[in-house]
Amino acid sequence: MTIPDSTYMMENGSIELPCTSEEEARIIQELMSKAESNLKQGNLYYVISNRWFTDWQRYIRKPLGAYPFNEHATESLPSLLPNSANRPGPIDNGDIIIREADSGDDDPQLLRTLEEGRDYVLVPQEVWEKLSEWYKGGPALPRKMISVGDAKQLSVEVFPLCLNLFDTRDKSHKALRLSKKASLHELYTIVCRLKEIAPEKAHIWDYFEKTKHTKLVASNQTLEDSNLQMDQDILLEVQPEGSLPSGFGFDSTGNDLALVPVEPLRSSVTIAGGPTLSNGFSTGYSSNAYQGSSLNSSYGDMEDGYDSLRPASKGERGGLAGLSNLGNTCFMNSALQCLVHTPPLVEYFLQDYTDEINRQNPLGMHGELALAFGELLRKLWSSGRTPVAPRAFKGKLGRFAPQFSGYNQHDSQELLAFLLDGLHEDLNRVKQKPYFETKDSDGRPDEEVANELWRYHRARNDSVIVDICQGQYKSTLVCPDCKKISITFDPFMYLSLPLPSTVTKTMTVTVFYSDGSGLPMPYTVTVLKHGYIKDLAQALENACCLRIDEYLLLAEVYDHRVFRYFENPTEILNSVKDDEHIVAYRLPKRGAQLTILEISHRCIIDSSKASERKLFLTPLVTFLEDPHNGADIDFAVHKVLAPLRRKSFISSAPGLKDGSDNGSPSETIEVPMNSCTIQFGCEGQSTECIDPVWNSSMELTFHLCLTDERGTNCRPVAKDTVIEPVRMQKVILDWTEKEYELYDASYLKDLPEVHKSGLTVKKTKQEAISLFSCLEAFLKEEPLGPDDMWYCPRCKEHRQASKKLDLWRLSDILVFHLKRFSYSRWLKNKLDTFVNFPIHNLDLSKYVKSTDLSESSHVYELYAISNHYGGLGGGHYTAYCKLIDDDRWYHFDDSHVSPVAESDIKTSAAYVLFYRRVKAQQDGVVGGSYQCHRSS
């Protein structure tokens, strides 16, 4: 027996009719909304493979907000999804879990390389239970919601903390998985239950990198607050009967578990300003958390640092220490190495900066970020070549910036932006910021306005970061209507430069005539990879010679339906995958007065069963002018199908003249109905010219039915069927033998893919571009985007003004961010274009528009690079840094540090460039001896 797609077999053999796709969508949406209104810590969410979830969404034809913490995750999903013929099978999470013979099925583990939205989605517990009831399958992957950071942001802990328990008694290892928010007391409970030992006999140590650090005392302190990292070791010691408690006057080095006398407790004041908090999920510090421990938590992993803010000095061969990778923290290590090798910052943080810490700044982090960074810098400059594990700094970072907590890969530039801003606020010398009311330029000289705004800025922002890292640029906005000019001068910390793309791609789109004036025609156009839908439309308009009174309606066709219409011109082209099928319909611009008619095609599957039909061919789109009844739709279908007629014997008909001189009927002529005949022979003629066979007095010749947006409910179209005034009307055309005889369906088959990659495509070598061309692209005049319009004070309206940037005041440290990454709902893209940047004598004089002759030199030299290798998700960050005193470059790859030749530091991996201002020690010397210059 064949079971229909809408049913499934129960365990007892009976067949149950479950919810329809519409009911499933409604029920799940209600559960989603209910869960989103009740977000709280401890809620359960379930991980579901995005592959299965997408199939389910296609079935219900409704995108759902499956990402409760990312409001933009589903906003660009199409409003209409094609309905799949079949329900998806059982829930299958097999593609997102680790398949190991010894892993067992009771606790399946997620692959560490997964990304939310790309590989998996999160659904509330109620949604999972309902989907599991309907579809069965699995395995179930529950995860808890936790609060992260000082702001108590809610987040689902997709990857719980994994700790490797090492038992000193039998040298055994056991992986423990528990929440980062679990307390040390919970850890002790789990370990003691697992090992069947009394809690008072157990002593657990932080055994990071196989070295004993701090004894973990059972308390309410969380595992994150204890600086425990993903996949690190913890050490279990069990006190023998009758022996003294561990740590009573003795401590362990952790090497051979030998006992040595304990060092006296250090001062409670540290360079990091207090207890270490890892990943920032704590709300405070329990002073008794480490009672009985041989080391105070402040020193357990505060980079094993200093006990005061006394000035420090560079150690021998300082600056050559690497940073341990704590689990996808190469992005952090790369950014940190560039900052700790910035000469003015080294000089500053090796001195006593106690008086500059601003603990009251509401925009800062109470000085804790600056203190943690300062202690890390001191450690790196005093530890020789011994790698440093920045656990304490990562804890502070996660506390104040939860987006960087956990163990996912992040963007080194985004981290750099946060660090520079956070360090500035923590070190801002201004305790009470004065208020200034900015005035419009109103025709005043640029120098006057720029200096005024710079004074205002410095009166509110005064730190070492502003001293060395902040410059000023001029922004000019021009209203396109009233020509109002607005000039402002704004500070900048770094410059994000676009890459003038020499990287393009070809896209093939099939263009259809909506008025029946031509055959469909595929066009292959060249567009920028990171361009927009409007760029594709513009290229197609030029390729197909679009008339001035027409526009193109772009759509994606999937499974013989219109999957979605590209109605947002600013949607980036990366949302279109290479294997998709894109079409464009030529429509008249007077579309506001027209009804769009979408025509799908259906055929009989089995001639013996006329009721079984399926969709086929490519949908057509045409338009209706003031439709009233079914006859109007019938005529529109005739019109748009006209170019597909195989052959027609055109004889005399109203509106057509024969070729005879005496007016008698001319000889019947066989004319192929091609695009030229239709377009040029009939344009402007009566409707009979379109198809002599069609007659408005006849009954409808097509088998048509009106359908809804989902294509599920069909209502037959009769001649007198009343057509409601709607923006878009959808119909299905049932093909019979007559249609096959009259029309050549081959023109509607086998749409080409958007982009056919492979050996057949000739690949051109990417051309190198210069840093100067990137800067010029950043500074060029361009219109604002439709989502970033400017409010014109003269027009009293938001206008799409033109914007022009100019450099005005440069900082001593100049940071260039090369915008290699682009993001969309569907794809993330990276440009690997080689950018040729100068290492010495970067002269920016011609780009600085200020005429103030007292400003310092505009010549710079490179001293650090943050590199990104590979693609997104699986890429790797490193850094090239120059030791100024040694005049040598080094490669910092996490904990590994090696010398590198200056000639080898220019690569296509360069992502963030760090320059320092230099000036000749002797006037007139170019390329000679340079020294760092600090401006006022």
GROMACS .gro file of N, CA and C in nm, residues 573-672:
model
  300
  573LEU      N    1   2.465   4.073  -0.339
  573LEU     CA    2   2.462   3.963  -0.435
  573LEU      C    3   2.510   3.832  -0.375
  574ASN      N    4   2.581   3.839  -0.264
  574ASN     CA    5   2.626   3.715  -0.201
  574ASN      C    6   2.510   3.632  -0.149
  575SER      N    7   2.390   3.691  -0.141
  575SER     CA    8   2.273   3.614  -0.100
  575SER      C    9   2.228   3.519  -0.210
  576VAL      N   10   2.279   3.538  -0.331
  576VAL     CA   11   2.244   3.452  -0.444
  576VAL      C   12   2.352   3.346  -0.459
  577LYS      N   13   2.316   3.222  -0.445
  577LYS     CA   14   2.412   3.113  -0.457
  577LYS      C   15   2.434   3.078  -0.604
  578ASP      N   16   2.550   3.021  -0.630
  578ASP     CA   17   2.588   2.992  -0.769
  578ASP      C   18   2.496   2.893  -0.837
  579ASP      N   19   2.437   2.801  -0.761
  579ASP     CA   20   2.356   2.697  -0.824
  579ASP      C   21   2.208   2.733  -0.831
  580GLU      N   22   2.174   2.855  -0.797
  580GLU     CA   23   2.035   2.896  -0.804
  580GLU      C   24   1.997   2.936  -0.946
  581HIS      N   25   1.868   2.952  -0.970
  581HIS     CA   26   1.816   2.989  -1.101
  581HIS      C   27   1.742   3.123  -1.087
  582ILE      N   28   1.796   3.225  -1.153
  582ILE     CA   29   1.742   3.360  -1.143
  582ILE      C   30   1.680   3.398  -1.277
  583VAL      N   31   1.563   3.461  -1.270
  583VAL     CA   32   1.496   3.512  -1.389
  583VAL      C   33   1.465   3.659  -1.368
  584ALA      N   34   1.439   3.728  -1.479
  584ALA     CA   35   1.402   3.870  -1.474
  584ALA      C   36   1.285   3.891  -1.569
  585TYR      N   37   1.181   3.955  -1.521
  585TYR     CA   38   1.062   3.980  -1.601
  585TYR      C   39   1.056   4.129  -1.638
  586ARG      N   40   1.044   4.156  -1.768
  586ARG     CA   41   1.033   4.294  -1.814
  586ARG      C   42   0.890   4.341  -1.794
  587LEU      N   43   0.872   4.442  -1.713
  587LEU     CA   44   0.738   4.493  -1.680
  587LEU      C   45   0.732   4.643  -1.705
  588PRO      N   46   0.613   4.696  -1.738
  588PRO     CA   47   0.601   4.841  -1.758
  588PRO      C   48   0.613   4.916  -1.626
  589LYS      N   49   0.669   5.035  -1.629
  589LYS     CA   50   0.690   5.112  -1.507
  589LYS      C   51   0.560   5.161  -1.446
  590ARG      N   52   0.454   5.162  -1.523
  590ARG     CA   53   0.326   5.206  -1.467
  590ARG      C   54   0.265   5.094  -1.381
  591GLY      N   55   0.350   5.019  -1.318
  591GLY     CA   56   0.307   4.902  -1.242
  591GLY      C   57   0.214   4.932  -1.127
  592ALA      N   58   0.215   5.056  -1.078
  592ALA     CA   59   0.129   5.089  -0.965
  592ALA      C   60  -0.018   5.074  -1.001
  593GLN      N   61  -0.051   5.090  -1.130
  593GLN     CA   62  -0.191   5.078  -1.173
  593GLN      C   63  -0.221   4.938  -1.227
  594LEU      N   64  -0.126   4.848  -1.225
  594LEU     CA   65  -0.143   4.717  -1.285
  594LEU      C   66  -0.147   4.606  -1.180
  595THR      N   67  -0.211   4.497  -1.218
  595THR     CA   68  -0.207   4.376  -1.136
  595THR      C   69  -0.106   4.280  -1.198
  596ILE      N   70  -0.011   4.237  -1.117
  596ILE     CA   71   0.088   4.141  -1.165
  596ILE      C   72   0.024   4.003  -1.167
  597LEU      N   73   0.040   3.934  -1.278
  597LEU     CA   74  -0.015   3.799  -1.294
  597LEU      C   75   0.100   3.699  -1.302
  598GLU      N   76   0.107   3.609  -1.203
  598GLU     CA   77   0.209   3.505  -1.201
  598GLU      C   78   0.147   3.374  -1.248
  599ILE      N   79   0.207   3.313  -1.349
  599ILE     CA   80   0.150   3.193  -1.411
  599ILE      C   81   0.245   3.077  -1.389
  600SER      N   82   0.199   2.977  -1.315
  600SER     CA   83   0.274   2.852  -1.299
  600SER      C   84   0.214   2.747  -1.391
  601HIS      N   85   0.293   2.647  -1.427
  601HIS     CA   86   0.249   2.545  -1.522
  601HIS      C   87   0.240   2.410  -1.453
  602ARG      N   88   0.137   2.335  -1.493
  602ARG     CA   89   0.115   2.204  -1.433
  602ARG      C   90   0.085   2.102  -1.542
  603CYS      N   91   0.133   1.980  -1.523
  603CYS     CA   92   0.108   1.874  -1.621
  603CYS      C   93   0.058   1.750  -1.550
  604ILE      N   94   0.004   1.658  -1.629
  604ILE     CA   95  -0.047   1.532  -1.575
  604ILE      C   96   0.070   1.436  -1.557
  605ILE      N   97   0.079   1.377  -1.440
  605ILE     CA   98   0.188   1.283  -1.412
  605ILE      C   99   0.166   1.152  -1.487
  606ASP      N  100   0.045   1.099  -1.474
  606ASP     CA  101   0.011   0.971  -1.536
  606ASP      C  102  -0.115   0.991  -1.618
  607SER      N  103  -0.110   0.959  -1.747
  607SER     CA  104  -0.225   0.980  -1.835
  607SER      C  105  -0.346   0.901  -1.791
  608SER      N  106  -0.325   0.792  -1.720
  608SER     CA  107  -0.437   0.713  -1.672
  608SER      C  108  -0.500   0.771  -1.547
  609LYS      N  109  -0.429   0.868  -1.485
  609LYS     CA  110  -0.481   0.932  -1.365
  609LYS      C  111  -0.472   1.083  -1.384
  610ALA      N  112  -0.578   1.135  -1.447
  610ALA     CA  113  -0.575   1.278  -1.481
  610ALA      C  114  -0.572   1.368  -1.358
  611SER      N  115  -0.607   1.314  -1.242
  611SER     CA  116  -0.610   1.398  -1.122
  611SER      C  117  -0.472   1.419  -1.062
  612GLU      N  118  -0.375   1.337  -1.099
  612GLU     CA  119  -0.240   1.349  -1.044
  612GLU      C  120  -0.158   1.442  -1.132
  613ARG      N  121  -0.126   1.557  -1.079
  613ARG     CA  122  -0.054   1.657  -1.156
  613ARG      C  123   0.065   1.707  -1.077
  614LYS      N  124   0.159   1.766  -1.148
  614LYS     CA  125   0.275   1.826  -1.083
  614LYS      C  126   0.315   1.952  -1.160
  615LEU      N  127   0.389   2.038  -1.090
  615LEU     CA  128   0.438   2.160  -1.154
  615LEU      C  129   0.556   2.127  -1.246
  616PHE      N  130   0.568   2.202  -1.354
  616PHE     CA  131   0.684   2.190  -1.442
  616PHE      C  132   0.702   2.323  -1.514
  617LEU      N  133   0.810   2.335  -1.587
  617LEU     CA  134   0.846   2.455  -1.663
  617LEU      C  135   0.874   2.575  -1.571
  618THR      N  136   0.907   2.685  -1.633
  618THR     CA  137   0.940   2.809  -1.561
  618THR      C  138   0.817   2.898  -1.551
  619PRO      N  139   0.787   2.951  -1.434
  619PRO     CA  140   0.672   3.041  -1.423
  619PRO      C  141   0.690   3.165  -1.512
  620LEU      N  142   0.579   3.217  -1.559
  620LEU     CA  143   0.578   3.341  -1.637
  620LEU      C  144   0.510   3.449  -1.555
  621VAL      N  145   0.547   3.572  -1.583
  621VAL     CA  146   0.486   3.686  -1.516
  621VAL      C  147   0.443   3.786  -1.622
  622THR      N  148   0.319   3.829  -1.615
  622THR     CA  149   0.269   3.932  -1.704
  622THR      C  150   0.187   4.030  -1.622
  623PHE      N  151   0.105   4.110  -1.684
  623PHE     CA  152   0.030   4.212  -1.610
  623PHE      C  153  -0.111   4.222  -1.664
  624LEU      N  154  -0.200   4.267  -1.579
  624LEU     CA  155  -0.341   4.287  -1.613
  624LEU      C  156  -0.375   4.433  -1.592
  625GLU      N  157  -0.440   4.491  -1.688
  625GLU     CA  158  -0.486   4.629  -1.675
  625GLU      C  159  -0.633   4.629  -1.638
  626ASP      N  160  -0.662   4.668  -1.517
  626ASP     CA  161  -0.799   4.678  -1.468
  626ASP      C  162  -0.877   4.549  -1.495
  627PRO      N  163  -0.832   4.434  -1.441
  627PRO     CA  164  -0.900   4.307  -1.468
  627PRO      C  165  -1.036   4.300  -1.400
  628HIS      N  166  -1.130   4.236  -1.469
  628HIS     CA  167  -1.265   4.222  -1.414
  628HIS      C  168  -1.307   4.076  -1.399
  629ASN      N  169  -1.271   3.993  -1.499
  629ASN     CA  170  -1.321   3.856  -1.498
  629ASN      C  171  -1.216   3.760  -1.554
  630GLY      N  172  -1.256   3.634  -1.562
  630GLY     CA  173  -1.166   3.532  -1.609
  630GLY      C  174  -1.120   3.552  -1.751
  631ALA      N  175  -1.201   3.617  -1.833
  631ALA     CA  176  -1.162   3.641  -1.971
  631ALA      C  177  -1.038   3.728  -1.979
  632ASP      N  178  -1.025   3.821  -1.885
  632ASP     CA  179  -0.906   3.907  -1.884
  632ASP      C  180  -0.780   3.825  -1.857
  633ILE      N  181  -0.791   3.730  -1.765
  633ILE     CA  182  -0.677   3.644  -1.736
  633ILE      C  183  -0.646   3.555  -1.855
  634ASP      N  184  -0.752   3.502  -1.918
  634ASP     CA  185  -0.732   3.415  -2.033
  634ASP      C  186  -0.658   3.488  -2.144
  635PHE      N  187  -0.695   3.611  -2.169
  635PHE     CA  188  -0.628   3.688  -2.273
  635PHE      C  189  -0.482   3.716  -2.236
  636ALA      N  190  -0.458   3.748  -2.110
  636ALA     CA  191  -0.320   3.775  -2.067
  636ALA      C  192  -0.231   3.651  -2.085
  637VAL      N  193  -0.286   3.532  -2.060
  637VAL     CA  194  -0.209   3.410  -2.080
  637VAL      C  195  -0.180   3.390  -2.229
  638HIS      N  196  -0.283   3.415  -2.315
  638HIS     CA  197  -0.260   3.407  -2.460
  638HIS      C  198  -0.147   3.501  -2.501
  639LYS      N  199  -0.150   3.620  -2.448
  639LYS     CA  200  -0.052   3.721  -2.488
  639LYS      C  201   0.090   3.681  -2.451
  640VAL      N  202   0.110   3.633  -2.329
  640VAL     CA  203   0.246   3.605  -2.284
  640VAL      C  204   0.298   3.475  -2.345
  641LEU      N  205   0.207   3.384  -2.387
  641LEU     CA  206   0.249   3.259  -2.449
  641LEU      C  207   0.272   3.273  -2.599
  642ALA      N  208   0.231   3.384  -2.657
  642ALA     CA  209   0.235   3.400  -2.802
  642ALA      C  210   0.372   3.369  -2.863
  643PRO      N  211   0.482   3.415  -2.805
  643PRO     CA  212   0.612   3.386  -2.869
  643PRO      C  213   0.647   3.237  -2.874
  644LEU      N  214   0.576   3.157  -2.795
  644LEU     CA  215   0.610   3.015  -2.788
  644LEU      C  216   0.533   2.931  -2.890
  645ARG      N  217   0.440   2.993  -2.964
  645ARG     CA  218   0.365   2.916  -3.063
  645ARG      C  219   0.461   2.855  -3.164
  646ARG      N  220   0.441   2.728  -3.193
  646ARG     CA  221   0.531   2.658  -3.283
  646ARG      C  222   0.529   2.721  -3.420
  647LYS      N  223   0.409   2.724  -3.490
  647LYS     CA  224   0.394   2.789  -3.620
  647LYS      C  225   0.250   2.831  -3.630
  648SER      N  226   0.226   2.936  -3.706
  648SER     CA  227   0.089   2.983  -3.721
  648SER      C  228   0.065   3.022  -3.864
  649PHE      N  229  -0.051   2.989  -3.913
  649PHE     CA  230  -0.090   3.030  -4.048
  649PHE      C  231  -0.170   3.157  -4.035
  650ILE      N  232  -0.104   3.268  -4.062
  650ILE     CA  233  -0.168   3.398  -4.044
  650ILE      C  234  -0.239   3.436  -4.172
  651SER      N  235  -0.366   3.450  -4.165
  651SER     CA  236  -0.446   3.496  -4.280
  651SER      C  237  -0.503   3.632  -4.249
  652SER      N  238  -0.588   3.679  -4.332
  652SER     CA  239  -0.647   3.812  -4.308
  652SER      C  240  -0.727   3.808  -4.181
  653ALA      N  241  -0.709   3.910  -4.104
  653ALA     CA  242  -0.780   3.921  -3.978
  653ALA      C  243  -0.794   4.067  -3.946
  654PRO      N  244  -0.894   4.103  -3.865
  654PRO     CA  245  -0.909   4.245  -3.831
  654PRO      C  246  -0.780   4.300  -3.775
  655GLY      N  247  -0.741   4.410  -3.831
  655GLY     CA  248  -0.618   4.474  -3.786
  655GLY      C  249  -0.498   4.432  -3.863
  656LEU      N  250  -0.512   4.333  -3.960
  656LEU     CA  251  -0.399   4.289  -4.039
  656LEU      C  252  -0.428   4.316  -4.186
  657LYS      N  253  -0.333   4.367  -4.260
  657LYS     CA  254  -0.350   4.393  -4.402
  657LYS      C  255  -0.280   4.285  -4.481
  658ASP      N  256  -0.348   4.241  -4.591
  658ASP     CA  257  -0.282   4.143  -4.675
  658ASP      C  258  -0.190   4.215  -4.771
  659GLY      N  259  -0.119   4.138  -4.849
  659GLY     CA  260  -0.021   4.196  -4.938
  659GLY      C  261  -0.073   4.216  -5.079
  660SER      N  262  -0.206   4.196  -5.108
  660SER     CA  263  -0.257   4.209  -5.245
  660SER      C  264  -0.301   4.351  -5.274
  661ASP      N  265  -0.300   4.386  -5.402
  661ASP     CA  266  -0.339   4.521  -5.440
  661ASP      C  267  -0.490   4.535  -5.457
  662ASN      N  268  -0.560   4.426  -5.491
  662ASN     CA  269  -0.704   4.436  -5.518
  662ASN      C  270  -0.788   4.406  -5.397
  663GLY      N  271  -0.727   4.382  -5.287
  663GLY     CA  272  -0.803   4.363  -5.164
  663GLY      C  273  -0.857   4.226  -5.145
  664SER      N  274  -0.837   4.135  -5.243
  664SER     CA  275  -0.885   3.998  -5.225
  664SER      C  276  -0.798   3.928  -5.124
  665PRO      N  277  -0.854   3.821  -5.065
  665PRO     CA  278  -0.776   3.749  -4.964
  665PRO      C  279  -0.643   3.703  -5.020
  666SER      N  280  -0.540   3.725  -4.947
  666SER     CA  281  -0.407   3.687  -4.993
  666SER      C  282  -0.383   3.540  -4.972
  667GLU      N  283  -0.280   3.493  -5.031
  667GLU     CA  284  -0.242   3.354  -5.015
  667GLU      C  285  -0.198   3.330  -4.872
  668THR      N  286  -0.237   3.216  -4.821
  668THR     CA  287  -0.198   3.183  -4.683
  668THR      C  288  -0.048   3.165  -4.675
  669ILE      N  289   0.013   3.232  -4.579
  669ILE     CA  290   0.159   3.229  -4.564
  669ILE      C  291   0.193   3.166  -4.430
  670GLU      N  292   0.286   3.074  -4.432
  670GLU     CA  293   0.333   3.011  -4.307
  670GLU      C  294   0.442   3.097  -4.247
  671VAL      N  295   0.413   3.151  -4.132
  671VAL     CA  296   0.507   3.243  -4.066
  671VAL      C  297   0.547   3.186  -3.931
  672PRO      N  298   0.674   3.166  -3.907
  672PRO     CA  299   0.716   3.123  -3.772
  672PRO      C  300   0.693   3.235  -3.673
   0.00000   0.00000   0.00000
